[in-house]
Every structure is written in C-alpha cells, then in structure tokens.
Short mmCIF file of C-alpha atoms in Angstrom, two decimals:
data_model
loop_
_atom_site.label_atom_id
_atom_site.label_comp_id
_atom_site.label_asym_id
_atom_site.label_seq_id
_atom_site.Cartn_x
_atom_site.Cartn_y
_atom_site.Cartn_z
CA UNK R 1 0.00 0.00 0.00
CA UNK R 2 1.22 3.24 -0.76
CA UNK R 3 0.99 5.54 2.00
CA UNK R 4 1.61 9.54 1.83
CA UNK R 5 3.21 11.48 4.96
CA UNK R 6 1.59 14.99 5.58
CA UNK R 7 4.42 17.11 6.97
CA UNK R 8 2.95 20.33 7.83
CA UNK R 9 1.38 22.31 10.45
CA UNK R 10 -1.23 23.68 8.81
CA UNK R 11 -3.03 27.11 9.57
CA UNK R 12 -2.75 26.61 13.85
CA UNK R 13 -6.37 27.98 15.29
CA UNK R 14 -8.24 27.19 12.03
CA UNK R 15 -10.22 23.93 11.17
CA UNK R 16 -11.80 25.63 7.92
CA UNK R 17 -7.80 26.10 6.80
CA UNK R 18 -6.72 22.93 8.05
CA UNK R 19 -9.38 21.36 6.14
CA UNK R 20 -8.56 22.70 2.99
CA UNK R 21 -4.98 22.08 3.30
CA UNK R 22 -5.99 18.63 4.22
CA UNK R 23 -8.02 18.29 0.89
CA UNK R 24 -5.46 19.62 -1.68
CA UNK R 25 -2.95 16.82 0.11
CA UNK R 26 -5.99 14.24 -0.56
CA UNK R 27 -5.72 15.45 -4.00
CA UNK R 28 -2.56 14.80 -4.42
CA UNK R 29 -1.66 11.67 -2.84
CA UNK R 30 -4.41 10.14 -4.66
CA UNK R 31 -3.06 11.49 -7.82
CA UNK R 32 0.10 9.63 -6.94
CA UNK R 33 -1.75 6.36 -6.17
CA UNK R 34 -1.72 6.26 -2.31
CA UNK R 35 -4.15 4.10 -0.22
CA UNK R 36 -3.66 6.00 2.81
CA UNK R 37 -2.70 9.63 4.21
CA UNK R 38 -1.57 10.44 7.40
CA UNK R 39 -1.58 14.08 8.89
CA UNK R 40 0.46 15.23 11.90
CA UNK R 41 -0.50 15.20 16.24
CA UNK R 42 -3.34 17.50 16.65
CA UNK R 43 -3.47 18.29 12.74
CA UNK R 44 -7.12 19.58 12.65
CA UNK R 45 -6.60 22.60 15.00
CA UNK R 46 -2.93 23.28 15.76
CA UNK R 47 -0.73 22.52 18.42
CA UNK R 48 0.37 25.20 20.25
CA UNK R 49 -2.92 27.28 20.71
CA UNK R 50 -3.67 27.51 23.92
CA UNK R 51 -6.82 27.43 25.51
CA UNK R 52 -8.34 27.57 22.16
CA UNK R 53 -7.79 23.73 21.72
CA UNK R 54 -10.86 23.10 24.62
CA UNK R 55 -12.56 25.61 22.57
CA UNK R 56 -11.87 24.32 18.94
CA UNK R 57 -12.45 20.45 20.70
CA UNK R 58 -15.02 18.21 18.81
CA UNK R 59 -16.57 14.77 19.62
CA UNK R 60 -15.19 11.33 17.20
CA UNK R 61 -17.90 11.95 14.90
CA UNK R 62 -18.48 15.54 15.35
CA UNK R 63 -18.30 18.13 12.18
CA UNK R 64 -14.97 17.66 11.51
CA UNK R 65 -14.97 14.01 11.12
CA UNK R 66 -17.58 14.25 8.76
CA UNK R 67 -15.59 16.34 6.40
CA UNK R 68 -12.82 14.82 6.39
CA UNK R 69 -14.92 11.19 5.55
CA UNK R 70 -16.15 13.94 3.09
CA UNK R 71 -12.90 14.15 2.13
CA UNK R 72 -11.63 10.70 2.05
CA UNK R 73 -14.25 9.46 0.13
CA UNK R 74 -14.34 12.17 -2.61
CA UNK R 75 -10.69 11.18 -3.51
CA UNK R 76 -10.99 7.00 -2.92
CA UNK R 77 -7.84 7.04 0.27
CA UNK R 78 -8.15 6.61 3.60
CA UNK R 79 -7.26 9.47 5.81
CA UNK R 80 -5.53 9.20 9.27
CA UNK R 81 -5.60 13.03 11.62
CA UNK R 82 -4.87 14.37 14.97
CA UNK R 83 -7.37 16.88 16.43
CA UNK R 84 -8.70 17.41 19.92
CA UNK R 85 -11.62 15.06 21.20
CA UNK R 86 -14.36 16.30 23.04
CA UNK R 87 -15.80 13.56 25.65
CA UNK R 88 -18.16 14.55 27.86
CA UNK R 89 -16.37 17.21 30.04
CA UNK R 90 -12.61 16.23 29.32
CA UNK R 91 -10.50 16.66 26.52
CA UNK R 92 -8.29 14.07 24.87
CA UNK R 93 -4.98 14.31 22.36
CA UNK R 94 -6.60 12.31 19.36
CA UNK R 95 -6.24 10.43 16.09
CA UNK R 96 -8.84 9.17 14.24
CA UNK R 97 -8.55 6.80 10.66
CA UNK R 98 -11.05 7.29 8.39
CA UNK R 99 -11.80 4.58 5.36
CA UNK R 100 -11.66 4.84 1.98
CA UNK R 101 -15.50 5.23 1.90
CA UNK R 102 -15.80 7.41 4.57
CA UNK R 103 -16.41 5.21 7.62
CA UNK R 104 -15.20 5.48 11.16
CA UNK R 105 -12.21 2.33 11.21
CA UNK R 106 -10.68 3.60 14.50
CA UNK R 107 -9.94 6.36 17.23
CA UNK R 108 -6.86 6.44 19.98
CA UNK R 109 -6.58 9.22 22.69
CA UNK R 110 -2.67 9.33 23.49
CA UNK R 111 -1.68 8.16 26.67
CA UNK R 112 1.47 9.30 27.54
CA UNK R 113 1.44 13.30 27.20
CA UNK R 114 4.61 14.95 26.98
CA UNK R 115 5.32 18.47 29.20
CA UNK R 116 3.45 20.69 31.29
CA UNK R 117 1.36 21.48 28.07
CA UNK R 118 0.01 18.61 27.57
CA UNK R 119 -0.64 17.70 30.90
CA UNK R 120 -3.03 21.11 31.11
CA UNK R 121 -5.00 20.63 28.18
CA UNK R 122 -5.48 16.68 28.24
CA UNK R 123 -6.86 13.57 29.94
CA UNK R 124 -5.06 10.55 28.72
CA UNK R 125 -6.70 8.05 27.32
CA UNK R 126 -6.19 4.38 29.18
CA UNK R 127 -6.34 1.67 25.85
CA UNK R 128 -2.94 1.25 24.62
CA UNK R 129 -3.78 -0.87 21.79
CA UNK R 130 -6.14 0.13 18.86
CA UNK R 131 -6.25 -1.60 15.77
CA UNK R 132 -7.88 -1.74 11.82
CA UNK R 133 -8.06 -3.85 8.88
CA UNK R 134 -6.78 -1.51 5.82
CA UNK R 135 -5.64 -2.90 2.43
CA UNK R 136 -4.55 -5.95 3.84
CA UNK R 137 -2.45 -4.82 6.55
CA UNK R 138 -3.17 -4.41 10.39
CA UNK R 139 -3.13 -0.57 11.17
CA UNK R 140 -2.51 0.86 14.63
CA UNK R 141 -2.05 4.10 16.40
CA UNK R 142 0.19 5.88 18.56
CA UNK R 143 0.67 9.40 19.18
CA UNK R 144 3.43 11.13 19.52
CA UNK R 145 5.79 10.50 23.06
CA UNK R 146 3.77 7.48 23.22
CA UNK R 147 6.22 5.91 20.64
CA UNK R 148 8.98 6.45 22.83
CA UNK R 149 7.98 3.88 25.31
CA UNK R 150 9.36 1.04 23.99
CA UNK R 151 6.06 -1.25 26.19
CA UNK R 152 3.69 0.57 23.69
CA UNK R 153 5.12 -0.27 20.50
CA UNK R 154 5.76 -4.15 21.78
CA UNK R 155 2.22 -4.69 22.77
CA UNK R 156 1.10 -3.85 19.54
CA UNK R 157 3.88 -6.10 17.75
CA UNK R 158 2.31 -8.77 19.78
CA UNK R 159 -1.28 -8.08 18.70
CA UNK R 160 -0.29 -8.23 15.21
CA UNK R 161 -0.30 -4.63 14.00
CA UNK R 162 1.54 -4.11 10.39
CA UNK R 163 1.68 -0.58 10.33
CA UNK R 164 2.37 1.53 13.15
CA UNK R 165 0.78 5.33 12.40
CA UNK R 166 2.77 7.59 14.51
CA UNK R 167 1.31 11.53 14.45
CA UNK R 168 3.92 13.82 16.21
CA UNK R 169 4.70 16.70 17.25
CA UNK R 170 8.17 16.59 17.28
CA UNK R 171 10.44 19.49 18.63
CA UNK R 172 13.55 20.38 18.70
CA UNK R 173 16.08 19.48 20.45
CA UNK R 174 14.70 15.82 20.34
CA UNK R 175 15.09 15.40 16.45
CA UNK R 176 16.90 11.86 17.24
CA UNK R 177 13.67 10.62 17.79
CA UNK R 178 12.64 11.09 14.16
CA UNK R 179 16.41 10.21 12.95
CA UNK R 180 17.33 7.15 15.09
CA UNK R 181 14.38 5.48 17.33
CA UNK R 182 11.83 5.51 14.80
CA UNK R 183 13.73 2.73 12.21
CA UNK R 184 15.06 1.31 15.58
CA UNK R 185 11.49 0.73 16.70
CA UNK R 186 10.47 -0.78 13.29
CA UNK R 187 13.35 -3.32 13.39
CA UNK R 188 12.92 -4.67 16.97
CA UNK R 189 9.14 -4.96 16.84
CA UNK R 190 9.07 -6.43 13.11
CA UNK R 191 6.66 -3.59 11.49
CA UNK R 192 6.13 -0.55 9.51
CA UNK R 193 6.12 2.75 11.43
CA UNK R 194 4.85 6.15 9.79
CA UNK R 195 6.03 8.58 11.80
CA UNK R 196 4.56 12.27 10.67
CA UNK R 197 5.70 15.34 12.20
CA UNK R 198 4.76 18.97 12.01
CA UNK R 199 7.25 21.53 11.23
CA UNK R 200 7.92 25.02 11.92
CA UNK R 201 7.48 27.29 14.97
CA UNK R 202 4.59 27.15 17.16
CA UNK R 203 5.04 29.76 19.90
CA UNK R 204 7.38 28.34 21.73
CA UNK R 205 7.61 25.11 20.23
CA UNK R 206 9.79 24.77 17.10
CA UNK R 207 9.18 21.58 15.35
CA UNK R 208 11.86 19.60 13.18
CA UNK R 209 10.10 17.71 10.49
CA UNK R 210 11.47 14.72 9.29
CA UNK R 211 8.51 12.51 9.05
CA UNK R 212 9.79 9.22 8.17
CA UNK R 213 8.40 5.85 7.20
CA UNK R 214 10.41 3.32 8.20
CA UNK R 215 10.48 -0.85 7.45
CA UNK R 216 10.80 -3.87 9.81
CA UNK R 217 14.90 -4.08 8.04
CA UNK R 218 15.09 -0.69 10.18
CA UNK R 219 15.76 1.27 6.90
CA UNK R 220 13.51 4.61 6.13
CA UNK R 221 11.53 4.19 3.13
CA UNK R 222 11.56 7.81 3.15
CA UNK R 223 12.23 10.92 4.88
CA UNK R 224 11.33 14.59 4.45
CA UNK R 225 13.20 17.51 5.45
CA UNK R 226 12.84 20.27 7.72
CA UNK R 227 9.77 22.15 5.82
CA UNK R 228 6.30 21.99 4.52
CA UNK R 229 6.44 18.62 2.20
CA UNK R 230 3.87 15.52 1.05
CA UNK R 231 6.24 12.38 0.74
CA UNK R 232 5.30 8.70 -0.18
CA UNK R 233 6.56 5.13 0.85
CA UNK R 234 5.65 1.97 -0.15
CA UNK R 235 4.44 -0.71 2.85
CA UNK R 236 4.84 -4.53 1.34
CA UNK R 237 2.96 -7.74 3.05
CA UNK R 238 5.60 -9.66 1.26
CA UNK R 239 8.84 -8.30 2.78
CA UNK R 240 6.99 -7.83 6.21
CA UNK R 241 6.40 -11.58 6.20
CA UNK R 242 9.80 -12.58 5.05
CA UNK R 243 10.98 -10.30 7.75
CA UNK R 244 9.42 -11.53 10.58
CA UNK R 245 10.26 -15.12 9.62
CA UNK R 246 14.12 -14.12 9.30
CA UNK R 247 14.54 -11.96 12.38
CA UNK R 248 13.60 -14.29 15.67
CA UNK R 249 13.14 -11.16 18.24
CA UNK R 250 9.36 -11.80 18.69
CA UNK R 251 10.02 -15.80 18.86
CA UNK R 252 13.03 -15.77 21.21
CA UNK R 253 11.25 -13.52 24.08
CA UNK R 254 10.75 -14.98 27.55
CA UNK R 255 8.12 -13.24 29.42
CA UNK R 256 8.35 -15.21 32.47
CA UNK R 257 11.87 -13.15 32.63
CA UNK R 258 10.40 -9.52 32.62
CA UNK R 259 7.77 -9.65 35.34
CA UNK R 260 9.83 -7.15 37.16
CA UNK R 261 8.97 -4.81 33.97
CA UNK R 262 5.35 -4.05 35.53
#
C-alpha cells in the first residue's frame, strides 16, 4: 500500500484552513496512487494554541470528522488526523482513521502526554492498543511521546499490527527521535512505522520535520526535510512476512523473565 506522509502544520487555530490544506494533500496523494494519508498530532486545530484547543475540541464523529470522511471518500484514500476530542467534560490528544468510503475504522486518545502542556489541556486516554483492517495490513495508532515507550510499541507487535501510524509533534532538540528510534522501533518490533511530524514554529515550540516511514529491516523508506512537504513510501505484506520469519526477536522472548517490567 502506498501511504503519503503529511508534513505540515497547517493554519494553527483554524479547522476551515486545516481542512482545505488537508483536501489539496488528498488530492494529491491520490493522484500519486496512495491508499492511505496520514496528517500530523493534533493536525485539525494546531498545536500550540492555547486554551483555544478546549474551545476548537469536537466529539469522534463531530463536524470535523464528517468532512474529512467527506474528504476521504471524494478522492478514494483513507485518511488518518490528529485533532482534539471532546468527551463529555474532558479533553483528549486524538487520532482518528477514516476509510476509503468514509467510515469510522478507528480512534486512539494518546496516553502518555509529553510536558506541562500537555498535561493542562489533556486527559489521557487508558487503551494502549487500537487496531484496523486496511488494504490488507493491520493498522494501529500511537501518538506522539507514546512511541517512545518502547512497552507501547511491543504490545502492539504482539497483537499483530503491520503498520504503526505515529502523528507527532516533534520538537527540537529531540530530532533523534525522528532520525534514530523511529527505524530502531520498526526493526525490533518487526513492522512498519509512519512517523509524521509537524514543522515550523509554534510559539514556543519549534518543530523539526522529518517525518519518516520506516520498514521492519530498520531502513527509512523515506524521509522529508525540515519544511512543509507531502512524501510517499511503499508498505509490502511480502517483505513484512519474510521479515518476521528471518529476524527471531518476537520468537526468542521470555516473558516469564520480565515480570519485574510491571
């Protein structure tokens, strides 16, 4: 499946903008034969805005969700976005993957939120593990610092997932993340991991781009630069199987050795 990487932040305190930013990209990864694309943490509204991301918040299948289906089915790819959730009286730090023909396949709420920020704006969610069928392959989502903890990304090698979608907001100084643990965490989990980052400055966030899509050898597929860009990789079924038959990581665990883990 060809998947397209969304590196951008967008227009920060408008969903209209975002939108339509959203839609050209649609256009255009389409045109270039993608399956899926994947936007950046907290896409829909912006990042860094403040109290305006309560304000700006929307429920799973609120306005916004049905625009971008809108979207997603108007140019045949499925769509994966951060935004803010609205639930009940709390907020969470979303992603949501919408299908090819504009259904719902799955929502996470990132638990592990990075900084004061975060921690002021957000509840985190509690279910570590979410999963999708897409084009053959098992889809997943983390957010963010959440791919950082190595537990996260190894419970969902065990359940299976294929492709790891990562939405970030990565900032500087912490670029090795992008550079160095994200093929890392492909190789010693035995999966695909889209990583998408926003870039630019945010108030006083300055993020570093470098979105990268990396395979279960541990090699990028591709990486962008440090700016506004739409690049494409290539996830195979084949190679993953291959793979995960050559490299004995998953097979040559023993639990009953990390109890002390938990």
């Amino acid at each position: 499946m060809r998947t397209a990487l969304l590196q951008s932040s967008g227009r920060p305190g408008s969903v209209a903008e975002n939108l339509k930013v959203l839609d050209e990209a649609a256009g255009r990864a389409a045109s270039a034969g993608a399956g899926l694309l994947i936007t950046p943490e907290m896409f829909l509204t912006g990042y860094a805005i403040g109290d305006d991301i309560a304000r700006l918040a929307e429920p799973a299948d609120g306005d916004s969700a049905d625009a971008v289906a809108e979207i997603a089915s108007r140019h045949g790819l499925a769509v994966a976005y951060g935004y803010p959730e609205r639930a009940a009286d709390v907020v969470h730090n979303s992603a949501q993957l919408i299908g090819a023909d504009g259904s719902r396949l799955l929502n996470y709420r990132k638990t592990h939120l990075f900084g004061c920020f975060e921690r002021d704006h957000f509840v985190p969610g509690e279910q570590q593990v979410v999963q999708t069928e897409l084009n053959g392959l098992r889809v997943g989502i983390l957010i963010c610092y959440d791919v950082e903890f190595p537990e996260n990304v190894r419970a969902h090698a065990l359940a299976g997932t294929d492709l790891l979608l990562v939405p970030t907001a990565q900032m500087h100084p912490f670029q090795f993340v992008a550079e160095s643990m994200i093929p890392v965490r492909a190789f010693e989990n035995q999966m695909y991991v889209a990583y998408v980052n926003r870039t630019g400055r945010e108030r006083e966030f300055e993020f570093v781009g470098l979105s990268t899509l990396a395979g279960p050898d541990g090699v990028a597929r591709t990486r962008a630069g440090r700016g506004e860009e739409l690049v494409f990789a290539d996830t195979d079924p084949a190679f993953l199987a291959a793979s995960r038959e050559a490299n004995p990581y998953l097979k040559d665990r023993r639990p009953g050795l990390y109890g002390s883990l938990v």
